[in-house]
Coordinates of C-alpha atoms in Angstrom, one line a residue:
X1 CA 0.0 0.0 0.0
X2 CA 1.1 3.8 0.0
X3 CA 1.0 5.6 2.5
X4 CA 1.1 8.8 1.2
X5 CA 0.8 9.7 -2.3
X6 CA 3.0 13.3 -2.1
X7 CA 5.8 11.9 -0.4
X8 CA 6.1 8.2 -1.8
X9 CA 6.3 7.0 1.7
X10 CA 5.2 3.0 1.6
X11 CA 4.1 1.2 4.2
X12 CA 4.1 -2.2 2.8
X13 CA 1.7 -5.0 4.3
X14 CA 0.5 -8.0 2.3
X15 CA -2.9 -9.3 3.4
X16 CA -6.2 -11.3 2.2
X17 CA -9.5 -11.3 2.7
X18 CA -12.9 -12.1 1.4
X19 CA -14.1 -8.8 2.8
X20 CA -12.0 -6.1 2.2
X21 CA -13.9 -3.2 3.9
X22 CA -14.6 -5.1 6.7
X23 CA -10.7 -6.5 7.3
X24 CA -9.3 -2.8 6.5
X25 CA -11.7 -1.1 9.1
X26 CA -10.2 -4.2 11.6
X27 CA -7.0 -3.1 10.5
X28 CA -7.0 0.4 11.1
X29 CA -9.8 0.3 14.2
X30 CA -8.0 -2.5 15.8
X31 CA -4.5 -3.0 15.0
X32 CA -3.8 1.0 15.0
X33 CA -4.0 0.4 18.7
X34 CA -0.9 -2.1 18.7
X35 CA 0.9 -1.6 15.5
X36 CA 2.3 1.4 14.7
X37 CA 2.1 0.6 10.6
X38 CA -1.4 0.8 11.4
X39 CA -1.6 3.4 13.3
X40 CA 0.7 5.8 11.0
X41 CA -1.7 4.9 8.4
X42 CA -4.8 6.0 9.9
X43 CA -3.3 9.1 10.6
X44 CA -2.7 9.4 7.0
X45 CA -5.4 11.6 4.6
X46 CA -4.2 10.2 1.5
X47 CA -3.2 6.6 1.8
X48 CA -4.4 4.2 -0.8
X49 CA -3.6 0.7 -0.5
X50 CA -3.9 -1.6 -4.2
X51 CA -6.3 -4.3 -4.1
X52 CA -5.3 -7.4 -6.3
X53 CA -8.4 -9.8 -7.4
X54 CA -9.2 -13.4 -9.9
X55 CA -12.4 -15.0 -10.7
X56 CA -10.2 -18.2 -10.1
X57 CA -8.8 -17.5 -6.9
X58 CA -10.0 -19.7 -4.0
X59 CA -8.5 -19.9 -0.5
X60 CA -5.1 -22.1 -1.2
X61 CA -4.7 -19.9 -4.0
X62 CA -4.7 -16.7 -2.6
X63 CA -2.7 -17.8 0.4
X64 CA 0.1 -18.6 -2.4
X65 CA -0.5 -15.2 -4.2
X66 CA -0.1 -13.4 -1.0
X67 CA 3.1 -15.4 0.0
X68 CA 4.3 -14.9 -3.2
X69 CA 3.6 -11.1 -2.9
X70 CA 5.2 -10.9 0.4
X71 CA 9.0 -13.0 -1.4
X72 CA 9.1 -10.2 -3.9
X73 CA 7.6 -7.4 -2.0
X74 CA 10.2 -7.9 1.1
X75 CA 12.8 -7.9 -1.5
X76 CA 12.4 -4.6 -2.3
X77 CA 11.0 -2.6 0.6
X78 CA 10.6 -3.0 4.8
X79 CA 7.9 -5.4 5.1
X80 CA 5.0 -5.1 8.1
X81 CA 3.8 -9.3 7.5
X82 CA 4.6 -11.3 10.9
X83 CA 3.7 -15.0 9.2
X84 CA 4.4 -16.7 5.9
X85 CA 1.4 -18.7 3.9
X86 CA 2.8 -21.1 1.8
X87 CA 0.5 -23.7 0.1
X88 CA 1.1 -27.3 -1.2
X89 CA -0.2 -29.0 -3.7
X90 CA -4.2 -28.0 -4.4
X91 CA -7.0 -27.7 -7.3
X92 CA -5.5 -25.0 -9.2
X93 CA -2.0 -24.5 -8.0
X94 CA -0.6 -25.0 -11.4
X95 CA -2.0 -21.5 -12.0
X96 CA -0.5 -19.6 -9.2
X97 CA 2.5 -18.7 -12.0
X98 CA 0.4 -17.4 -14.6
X99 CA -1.8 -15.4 -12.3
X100 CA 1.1 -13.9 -10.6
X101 CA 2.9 -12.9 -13.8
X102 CA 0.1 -10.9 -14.6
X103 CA -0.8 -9.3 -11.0
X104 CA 3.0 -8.2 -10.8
X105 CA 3.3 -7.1 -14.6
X106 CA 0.2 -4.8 -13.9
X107 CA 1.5 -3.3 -10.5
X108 CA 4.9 -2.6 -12.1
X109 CA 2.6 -0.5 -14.9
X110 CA 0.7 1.5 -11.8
X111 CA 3.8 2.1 -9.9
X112 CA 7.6 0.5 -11.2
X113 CA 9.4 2.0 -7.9
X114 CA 7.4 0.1 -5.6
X115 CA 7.0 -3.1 -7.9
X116 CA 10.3 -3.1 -10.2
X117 CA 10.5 -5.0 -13.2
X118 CA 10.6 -9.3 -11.7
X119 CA 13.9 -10.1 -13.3
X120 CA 15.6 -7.3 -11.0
X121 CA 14.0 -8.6 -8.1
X122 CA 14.5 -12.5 -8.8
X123 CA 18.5 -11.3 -9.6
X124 CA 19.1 -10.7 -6.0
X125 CA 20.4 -13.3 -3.3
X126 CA 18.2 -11.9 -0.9
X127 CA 14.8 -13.5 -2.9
X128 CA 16.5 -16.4 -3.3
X129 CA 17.6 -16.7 0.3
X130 CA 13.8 -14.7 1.4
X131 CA 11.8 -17.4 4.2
X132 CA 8.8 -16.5 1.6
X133 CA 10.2 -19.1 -0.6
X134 CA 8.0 -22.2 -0.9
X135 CA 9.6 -25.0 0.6
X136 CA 9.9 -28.6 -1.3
X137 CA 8.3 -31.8 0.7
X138 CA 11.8 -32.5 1.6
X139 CA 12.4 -29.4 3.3
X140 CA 9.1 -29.1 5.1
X141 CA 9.4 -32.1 6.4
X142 CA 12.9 -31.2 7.9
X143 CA 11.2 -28.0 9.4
X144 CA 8.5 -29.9 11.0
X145 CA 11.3 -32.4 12.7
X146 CA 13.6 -29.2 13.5
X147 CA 10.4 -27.1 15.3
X148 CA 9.8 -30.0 17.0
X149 CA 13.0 -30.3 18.4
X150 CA 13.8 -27.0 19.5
X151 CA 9.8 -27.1 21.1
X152 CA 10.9 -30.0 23.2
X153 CA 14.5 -28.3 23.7
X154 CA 12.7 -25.5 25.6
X155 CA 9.8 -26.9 27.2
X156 CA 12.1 -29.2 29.0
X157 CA 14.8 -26.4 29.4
X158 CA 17.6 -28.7 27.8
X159 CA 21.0 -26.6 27.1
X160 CA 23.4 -27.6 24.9
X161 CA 21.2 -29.2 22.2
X162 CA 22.4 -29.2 18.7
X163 CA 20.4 -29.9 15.7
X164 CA 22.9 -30.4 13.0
X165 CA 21.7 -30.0 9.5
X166 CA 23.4 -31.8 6.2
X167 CA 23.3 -31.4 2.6
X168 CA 25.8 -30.9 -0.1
X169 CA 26.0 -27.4 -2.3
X170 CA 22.5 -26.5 -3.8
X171 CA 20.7 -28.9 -1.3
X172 CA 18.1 -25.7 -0.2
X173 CA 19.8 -25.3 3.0
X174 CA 19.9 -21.3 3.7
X175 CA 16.4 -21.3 2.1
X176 CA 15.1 -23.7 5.3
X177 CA 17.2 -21.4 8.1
X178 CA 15.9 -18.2 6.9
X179 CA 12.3 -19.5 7.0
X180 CA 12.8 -21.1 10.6
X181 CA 14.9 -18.4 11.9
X182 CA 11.6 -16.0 10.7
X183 CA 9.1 -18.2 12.1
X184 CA 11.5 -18.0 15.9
X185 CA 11.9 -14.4 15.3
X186 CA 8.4 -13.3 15.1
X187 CA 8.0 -14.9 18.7
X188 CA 8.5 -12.6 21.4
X189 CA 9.5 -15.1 24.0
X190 CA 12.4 -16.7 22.3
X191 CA 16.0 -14.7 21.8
X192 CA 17.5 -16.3 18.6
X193 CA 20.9 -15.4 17.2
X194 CA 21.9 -15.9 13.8
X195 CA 25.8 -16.5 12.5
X196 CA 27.6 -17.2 9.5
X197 CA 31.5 -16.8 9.4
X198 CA 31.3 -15.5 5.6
X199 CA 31.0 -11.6 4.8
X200 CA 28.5 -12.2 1.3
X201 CA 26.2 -14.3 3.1
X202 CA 26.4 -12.3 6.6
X203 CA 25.5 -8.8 3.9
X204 CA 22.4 -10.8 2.7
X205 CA 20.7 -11.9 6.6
X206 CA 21.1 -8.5 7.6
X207 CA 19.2 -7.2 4.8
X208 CA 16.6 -9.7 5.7
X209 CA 16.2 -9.0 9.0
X210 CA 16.0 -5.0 8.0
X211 CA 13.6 -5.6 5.6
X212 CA 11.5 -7.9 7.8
X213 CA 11.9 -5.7 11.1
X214 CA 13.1 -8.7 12.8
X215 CA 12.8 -7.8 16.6
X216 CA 15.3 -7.6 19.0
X217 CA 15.0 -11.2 20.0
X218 CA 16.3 -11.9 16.8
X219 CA 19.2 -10.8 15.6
X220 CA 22.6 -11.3 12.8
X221 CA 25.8 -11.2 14.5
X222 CA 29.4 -12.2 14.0
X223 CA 30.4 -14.6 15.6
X224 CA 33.1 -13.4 17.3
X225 CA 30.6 -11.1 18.6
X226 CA 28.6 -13.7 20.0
X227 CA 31.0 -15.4 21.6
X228 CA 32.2 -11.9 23.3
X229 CA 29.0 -10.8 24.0
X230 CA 26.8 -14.5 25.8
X231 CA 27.6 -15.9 28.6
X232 CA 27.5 -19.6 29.4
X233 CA 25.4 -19.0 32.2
X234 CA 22.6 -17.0 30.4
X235 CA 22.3 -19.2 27.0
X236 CA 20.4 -18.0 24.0
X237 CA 17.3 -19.7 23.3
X238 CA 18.3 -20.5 19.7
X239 CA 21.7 -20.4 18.2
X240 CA 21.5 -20.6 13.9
X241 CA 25.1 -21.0 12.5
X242 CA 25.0 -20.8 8.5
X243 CA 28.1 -22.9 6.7
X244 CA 28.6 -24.1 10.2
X245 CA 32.0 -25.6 8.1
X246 CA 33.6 -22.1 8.0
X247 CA 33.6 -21.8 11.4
X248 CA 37.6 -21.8 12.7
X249 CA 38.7 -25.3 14.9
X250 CA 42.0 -23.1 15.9
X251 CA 42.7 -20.5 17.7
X252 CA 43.5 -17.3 15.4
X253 CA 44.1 -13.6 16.2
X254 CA 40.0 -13.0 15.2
X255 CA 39.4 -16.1 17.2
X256 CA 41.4 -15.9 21.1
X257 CA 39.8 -16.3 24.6
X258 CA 37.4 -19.0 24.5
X259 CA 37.9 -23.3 23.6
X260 CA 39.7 -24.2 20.1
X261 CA 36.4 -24.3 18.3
X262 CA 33.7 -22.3 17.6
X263 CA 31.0 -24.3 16.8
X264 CA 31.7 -26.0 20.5
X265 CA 31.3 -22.6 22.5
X266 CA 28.9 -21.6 20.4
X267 CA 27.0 -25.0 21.7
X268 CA 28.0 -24.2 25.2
X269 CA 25.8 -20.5 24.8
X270 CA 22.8 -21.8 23.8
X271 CA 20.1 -23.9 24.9
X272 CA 20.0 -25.1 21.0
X273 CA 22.1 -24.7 18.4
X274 CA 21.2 -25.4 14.5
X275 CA 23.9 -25.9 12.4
X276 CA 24.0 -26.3 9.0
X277 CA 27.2 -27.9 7.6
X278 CA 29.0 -29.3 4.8
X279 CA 32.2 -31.1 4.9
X280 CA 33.0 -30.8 1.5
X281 CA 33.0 -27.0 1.9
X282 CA 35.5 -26.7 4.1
X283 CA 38.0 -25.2 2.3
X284 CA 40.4 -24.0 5.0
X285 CA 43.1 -25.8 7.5
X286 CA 41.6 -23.6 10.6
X287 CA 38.3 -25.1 9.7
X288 CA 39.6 -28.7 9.7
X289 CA 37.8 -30.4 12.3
X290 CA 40.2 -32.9 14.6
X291 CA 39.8 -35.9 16.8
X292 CA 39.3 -34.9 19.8
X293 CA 36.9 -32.2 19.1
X294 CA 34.9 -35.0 17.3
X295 CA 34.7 -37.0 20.8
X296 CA 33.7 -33.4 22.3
X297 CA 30.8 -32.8 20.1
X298 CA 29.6 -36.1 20.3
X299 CA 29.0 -35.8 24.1
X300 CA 25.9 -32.9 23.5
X301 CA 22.6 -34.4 22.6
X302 CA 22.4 -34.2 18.5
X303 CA 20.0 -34.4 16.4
X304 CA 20.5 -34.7 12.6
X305 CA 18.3 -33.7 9.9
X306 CA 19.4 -34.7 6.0
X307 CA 18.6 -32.6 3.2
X308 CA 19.3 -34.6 -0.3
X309 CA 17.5 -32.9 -2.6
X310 CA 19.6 -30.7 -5.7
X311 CA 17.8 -27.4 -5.5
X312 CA 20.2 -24.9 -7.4
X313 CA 21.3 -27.2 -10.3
X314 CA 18.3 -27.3 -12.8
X315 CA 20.1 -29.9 -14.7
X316 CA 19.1 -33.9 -15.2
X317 CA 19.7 -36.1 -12.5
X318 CA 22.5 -37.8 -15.0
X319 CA 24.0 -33.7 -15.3
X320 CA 23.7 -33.7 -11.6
X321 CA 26.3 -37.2 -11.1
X322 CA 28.7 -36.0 -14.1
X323 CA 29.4 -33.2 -12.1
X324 CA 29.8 -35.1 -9.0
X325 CA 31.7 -37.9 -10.3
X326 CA 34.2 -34.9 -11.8
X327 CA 34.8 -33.8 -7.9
X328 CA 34.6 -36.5 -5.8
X329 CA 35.4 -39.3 -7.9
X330 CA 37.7 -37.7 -10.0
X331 CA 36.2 -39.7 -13.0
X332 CA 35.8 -37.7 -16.3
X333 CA 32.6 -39.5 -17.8
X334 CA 31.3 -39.4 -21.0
X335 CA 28.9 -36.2 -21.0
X336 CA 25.1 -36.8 -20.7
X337 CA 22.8 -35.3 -23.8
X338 CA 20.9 -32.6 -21.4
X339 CA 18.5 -30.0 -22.9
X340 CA 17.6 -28.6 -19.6
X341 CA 21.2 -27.5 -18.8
X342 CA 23.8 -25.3 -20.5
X343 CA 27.4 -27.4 -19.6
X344 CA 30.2 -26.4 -21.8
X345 CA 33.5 -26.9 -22.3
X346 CA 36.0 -23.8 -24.2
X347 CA 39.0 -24.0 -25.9
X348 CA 40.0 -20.6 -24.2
X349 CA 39.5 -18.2 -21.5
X350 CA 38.5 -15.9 -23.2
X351 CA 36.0 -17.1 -25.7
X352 CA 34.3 -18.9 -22.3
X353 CA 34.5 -14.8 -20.7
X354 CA 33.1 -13.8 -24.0
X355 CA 29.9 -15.8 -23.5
X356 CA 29.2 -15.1 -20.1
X357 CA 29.5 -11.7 -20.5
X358 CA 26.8 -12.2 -23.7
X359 CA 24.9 -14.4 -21.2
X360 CA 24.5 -12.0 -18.3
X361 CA 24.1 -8.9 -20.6
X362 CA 21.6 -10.5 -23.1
X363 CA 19.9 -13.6 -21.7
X364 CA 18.0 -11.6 -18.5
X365 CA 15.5 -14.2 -18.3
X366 CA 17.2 -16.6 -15.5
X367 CA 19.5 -14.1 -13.6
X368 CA 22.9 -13.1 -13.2
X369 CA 26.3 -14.9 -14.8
X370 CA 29.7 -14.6 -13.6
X371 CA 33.4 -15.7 -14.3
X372 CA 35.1 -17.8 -11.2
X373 CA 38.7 -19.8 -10.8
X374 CA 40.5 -21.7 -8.7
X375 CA 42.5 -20.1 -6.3
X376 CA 45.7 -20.8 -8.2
X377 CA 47.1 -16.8 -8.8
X378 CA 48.3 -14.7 -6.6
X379 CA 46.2 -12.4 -4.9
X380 CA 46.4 -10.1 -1.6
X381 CA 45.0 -8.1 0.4
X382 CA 47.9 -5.3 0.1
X383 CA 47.6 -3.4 -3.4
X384 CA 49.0 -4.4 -6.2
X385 CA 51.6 -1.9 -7.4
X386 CA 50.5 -1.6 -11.0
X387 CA 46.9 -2.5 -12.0
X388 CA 45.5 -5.2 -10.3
X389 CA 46.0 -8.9 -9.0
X390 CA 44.8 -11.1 -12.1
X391 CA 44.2 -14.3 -13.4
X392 CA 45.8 -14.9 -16.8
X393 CA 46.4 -17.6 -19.0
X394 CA 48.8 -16.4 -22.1
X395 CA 47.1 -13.2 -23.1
X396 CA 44.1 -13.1 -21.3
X397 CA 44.0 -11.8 -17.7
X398 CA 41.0 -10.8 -15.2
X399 CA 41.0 -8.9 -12.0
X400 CA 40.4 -10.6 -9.0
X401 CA 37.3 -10.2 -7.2
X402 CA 36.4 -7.5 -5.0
X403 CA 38.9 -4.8 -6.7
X404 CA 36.7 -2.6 -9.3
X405 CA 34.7 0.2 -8.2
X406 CA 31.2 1.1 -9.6
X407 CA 31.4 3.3 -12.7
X408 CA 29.8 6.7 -11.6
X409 CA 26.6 5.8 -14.4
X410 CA 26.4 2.8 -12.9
X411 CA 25.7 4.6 -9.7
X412 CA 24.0 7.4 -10.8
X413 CA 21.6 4.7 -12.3
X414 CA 20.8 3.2 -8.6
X415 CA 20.0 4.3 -5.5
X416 CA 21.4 1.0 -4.2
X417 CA 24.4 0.7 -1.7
X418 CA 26.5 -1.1 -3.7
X419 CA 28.3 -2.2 -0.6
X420 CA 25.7 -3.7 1.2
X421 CA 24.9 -6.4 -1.7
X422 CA 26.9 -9.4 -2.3
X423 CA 30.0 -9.5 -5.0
X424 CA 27.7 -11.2 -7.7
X425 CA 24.9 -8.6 -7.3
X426 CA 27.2 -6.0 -8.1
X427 CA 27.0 -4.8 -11.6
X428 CA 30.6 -4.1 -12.6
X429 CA 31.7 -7.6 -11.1
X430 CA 30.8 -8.6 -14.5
X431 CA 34.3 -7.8 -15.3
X432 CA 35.9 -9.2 -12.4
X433 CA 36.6 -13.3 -11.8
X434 CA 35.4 -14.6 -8.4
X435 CA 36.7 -17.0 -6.1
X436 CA 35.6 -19.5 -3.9
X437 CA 35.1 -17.0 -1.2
X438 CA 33.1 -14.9 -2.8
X439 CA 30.7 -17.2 -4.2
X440 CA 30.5 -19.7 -1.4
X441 CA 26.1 -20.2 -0.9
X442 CA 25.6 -18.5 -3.7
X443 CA 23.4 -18.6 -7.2
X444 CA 24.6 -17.9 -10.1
X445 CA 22.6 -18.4 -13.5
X446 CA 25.8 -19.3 -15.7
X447 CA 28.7 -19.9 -14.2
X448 CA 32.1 -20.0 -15.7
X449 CA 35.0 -22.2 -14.2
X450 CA 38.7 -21.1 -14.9
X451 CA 40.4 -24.2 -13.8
X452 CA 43.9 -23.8 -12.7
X453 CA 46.8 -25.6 -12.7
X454 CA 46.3 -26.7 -9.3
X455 CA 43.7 -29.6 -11.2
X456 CA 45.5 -32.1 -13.3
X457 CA 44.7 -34.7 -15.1
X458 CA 46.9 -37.8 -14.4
X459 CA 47.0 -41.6 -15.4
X460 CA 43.3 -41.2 -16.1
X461 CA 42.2 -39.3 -13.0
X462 CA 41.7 -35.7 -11.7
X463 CA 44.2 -35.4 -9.3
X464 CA 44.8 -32.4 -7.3
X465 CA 48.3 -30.3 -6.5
X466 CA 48.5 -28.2 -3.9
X467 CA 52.6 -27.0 -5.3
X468 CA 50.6 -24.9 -8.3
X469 CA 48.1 -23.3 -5.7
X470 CA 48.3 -20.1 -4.2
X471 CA 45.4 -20.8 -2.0
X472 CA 47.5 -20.7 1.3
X473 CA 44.7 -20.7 4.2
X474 CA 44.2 -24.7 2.2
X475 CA 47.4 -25.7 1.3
X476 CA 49.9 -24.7 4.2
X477 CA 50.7 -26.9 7.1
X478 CA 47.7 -27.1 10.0
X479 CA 49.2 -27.2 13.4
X480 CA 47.1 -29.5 15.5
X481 CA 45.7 -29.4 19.1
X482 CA 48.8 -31.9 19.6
X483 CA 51.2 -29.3 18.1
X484 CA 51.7 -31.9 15.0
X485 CA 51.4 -30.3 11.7
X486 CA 49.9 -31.8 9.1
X487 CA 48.7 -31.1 5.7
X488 CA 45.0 -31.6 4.1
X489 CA 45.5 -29.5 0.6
X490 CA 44.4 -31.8 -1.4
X491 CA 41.1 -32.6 0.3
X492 CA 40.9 -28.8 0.3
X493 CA 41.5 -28.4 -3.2
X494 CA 38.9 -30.9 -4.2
X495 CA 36.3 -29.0 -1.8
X496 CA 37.2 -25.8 -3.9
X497 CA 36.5 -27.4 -6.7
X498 CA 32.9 -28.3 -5.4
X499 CA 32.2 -24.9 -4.5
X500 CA 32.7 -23.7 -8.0
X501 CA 31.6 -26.0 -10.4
X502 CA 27.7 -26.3 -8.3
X503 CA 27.2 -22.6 -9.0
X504 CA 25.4 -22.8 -12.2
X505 CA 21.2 -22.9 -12.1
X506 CA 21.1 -23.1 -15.9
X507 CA 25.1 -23.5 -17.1
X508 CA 28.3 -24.8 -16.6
X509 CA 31.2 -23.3 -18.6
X510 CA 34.5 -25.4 -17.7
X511 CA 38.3 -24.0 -19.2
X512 CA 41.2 -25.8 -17.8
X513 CA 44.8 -24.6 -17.8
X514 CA 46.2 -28.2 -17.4
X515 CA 46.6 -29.4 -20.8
X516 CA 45.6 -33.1 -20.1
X517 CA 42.7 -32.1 -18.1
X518 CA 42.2 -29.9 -21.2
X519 CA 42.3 -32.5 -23.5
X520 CA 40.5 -35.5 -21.2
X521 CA 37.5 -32.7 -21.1
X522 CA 37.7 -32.6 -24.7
X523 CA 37.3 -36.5 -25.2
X524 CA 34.5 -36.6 -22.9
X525 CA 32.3 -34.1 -24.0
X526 CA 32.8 -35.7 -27.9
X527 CA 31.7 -38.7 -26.6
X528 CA 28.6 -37.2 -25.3
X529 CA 27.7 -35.6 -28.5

């Protein structure tokens, strides 16, 4: 609705009804007494609000309109909606698409600040990470087991629980924490806390909880912060912890005062604590998790609740295990025929740039595209003294992530702060190459994969060198609890690996530098033609 028609204030609130007079009278004779939305649009003399109807809507169907209003609406502005309506299967849901393509095309005409074009909306990792997304039947059900859980945590006053939640890349995993940690937030009698040790993802839960107006009881904190800030003795009802794999197993300068691992004090300040975690995203040593932090874990009651489903790769379920035997197999297959997904392989960097940059600036339809590589060129954090650190092959080169500014028409176009959205959402990243840091949880429409020299191919196999990385958080030695040091780059390697080549909703683009791993790329994808 708008508030105010002069100023272009919005107050936006998503709601249906079957009487609409009756429900806004409620609204602002009622809830004007509680909420001050209501009440600051009572007070109003020229508020409108837009009122969307269908001859085919029914009740399941405009529950699923008005969640799917409230995903794209809390996208954009603050939203004033305290519950999420999500429908399953019913008599016309295979409408709710159509319908909605049409209610949203006609609000963009009426007002395209308010309701901006979909594709800009759908681009950004906070609609795909929004707890307005409709769950699948396997994520539902791992809601219903996880409310449960922390229901019975409470009632019975347990502390220490943990709730530890596993899936591999693209399984819908942030998708189920933002929904739950919404559905705790919006109760006033439980203090949740949500963590993720990873700036990109960290940028995109604050914006949720700003947009949302996510109470104090709920809050996005570091989680150093945490751990400075909670006391053993007065737990947190609810501890989320995002990519619960990044968190650091070893004591660091960010990371001094408490135990040797986070994820076990974090335990230790909360009464539960759900943890979503991947160990084939580790990616580094301070993140490996040893023995006898194992035995320590396994002494708090745990839970665990498996999510198996492929979510982000839109690809057959024969794509889906060429791309998995590739990484954790290292077995270069024969590539499946697949018309529903994009995989490619290029005979150069720069013809593979080439058609992500067409891809991203032409095909709008499914979202942004980016370039990513292996951590195998130098990069740090110091400035380079001439241009910028790059990763080249002959001719071709590309700047790192995170070093080019926003032109000033790019900002001049937006009134966006560029610096609070993630590296992919930023426009001019188009011409920069990320890593696995950067794009770590995130979605990208086409994806294309510089593969370093780091990734051979060797007596038939991918094998993995840790000599021709300059990824030094994976490939230097890890001194253990025991003050042994060890080495895990390999394992690491093949993790990073993961993390880039699941990026891709619609594509894959692959280069490799190695020239067997080239050419064994080569072989495969003729046999698949």
């Amino acid at each position: 609705m708008i508030a105010s028609e002069k100023s272009k204030l919005y107050t936006v609130y998503v709601g249906e009804t079957n009487n609409i007079k009756r429900r806004t009278l409620e609204h602002i004779d009622v809830d004007s007494e509680v909420r001050k939305d209501w009440q600051k649009l009572k007070e109003f003399q020229d508020a409108e609000m837009y009122i969307v109807g269908h001859e085919h809507f029914n009740k399941s169907l405009t529950l699923d309109i008005e969640n799917r209003l409230m995903q794209y609406m809390s996208s954009v502005e603050k939203i004033n909606n305290q519950r999420e309506n999500s429908q399953n299967k019913y008599y016309t849901s295979d409408e709710m698409k159509k319908i909605f393509d049409k209610i949203w095309k006609q609000l963009h005409r009426e007002d395209p600040r308010l309701f901006p074009a979909k594709k800009l909306i759908e681009d950004s990792a906070l609609f795909k990470a929004s707890p307005f997304n409709k769950l699948t039947k396997n994520q539902l059900y791992a809601k219903d087991e996880i409310l449960s859980s922390i229901d019975k945590a409470l009632s019975k006053e347990k502390s220490n629980q943990l709730i530890k939640v596993i899936g591999n890349a693209g399984a819908g995993k942030t998708v189920l924490m933002s929904n739950i940690f919404y559905e705790l937030a919006k109760k006033s009698n439980i203090k949740t806390v949500l963590m993720v040790n990873h700036l990109q993802q960290e940028k995109i839960y604050r914006q949720i909880a700003k947009k949302l107006d996510l109470t104090d009881n709920a809050k996005v904190l570091k989680v150093t912060t945490f751990l400075n800030q909670t006391d053993v003795d007065f737990p947190v009802d609810v501890a989320f912890v995002d990519e619960a794999h990044l968190l650091l197993t070893q004591r660091s300068q960010a990371y001094y005062g408490h135990g040797t691992n986070e994820l076990i004090d974090i335990i230790k300040r909360a009464k539960v604590t759900l943890a979503v975690y991947d160990e084939k995203q580790i990616l580094q040593t301070t993140q490996i998790i040893e023995d006898d932090d194992r035995l320590e874990l396994e002494k708090f009651d745990t839970e665990y609740i498996f999510l198996n489903d492929q979510m982000r790769i839109k690809a057959s379920k024969e794509t889906v295990e060429w791309i998995r035997k590739f990484i954790d197999d290292g077995e270069i297959n024969p590539v499946p025929n697949d018309e529903s997904y994009d995989l490619r392989l290029f005979d150069t960097p720069q013809e593979m740039q080439e058609a992500i940059f067409e891809k991203n600036t032409r095909d709008r339809e499914n979202g942004l595209s980016r370039m990513v590589a292996t951590f195998d060129w130098d990069y740090s954090s110091t400035k380079k003294e001439r241009g910028y650190w790059e990763v080249s092959e002959g001719e071709w080169h590309m700047p790192w992530n995170l070093q080019l500014k926003p032109s000033k028409s790019q900002k001049n176009a937006s009134s966006i702060n560029y610096s609070e959205l993630s590296w992919p959402e930023q426009p001019h990243t188009i011409d920069e190459i990320g890593s696995n840091y950067t794009v770590q949880g995130m979605d990208l429409n086409y994806v294309g994969v510089e593969i370093g020299p780091s990734v051979k191919y060797r007596d038939g196999r991918v094998v993995f060198d840790p000599t021709a990385s300059s990824n030094k958080k994976a490939i230097n030695n890890r001194t253990m609890h025991s003050g042994e040091k060890k080495k895990f780059g390999k394992k690491l390697l093949r993790n990073e690996l993961n993390v880039l080549l699941t990026r891709g909703v619609h594509g894959l683009y692959i280069h490799a530098v190695d020239d067997e791993l080239q050419q064994a790329l080569k072989r495969a994808f003729k046999k698949g033609e």
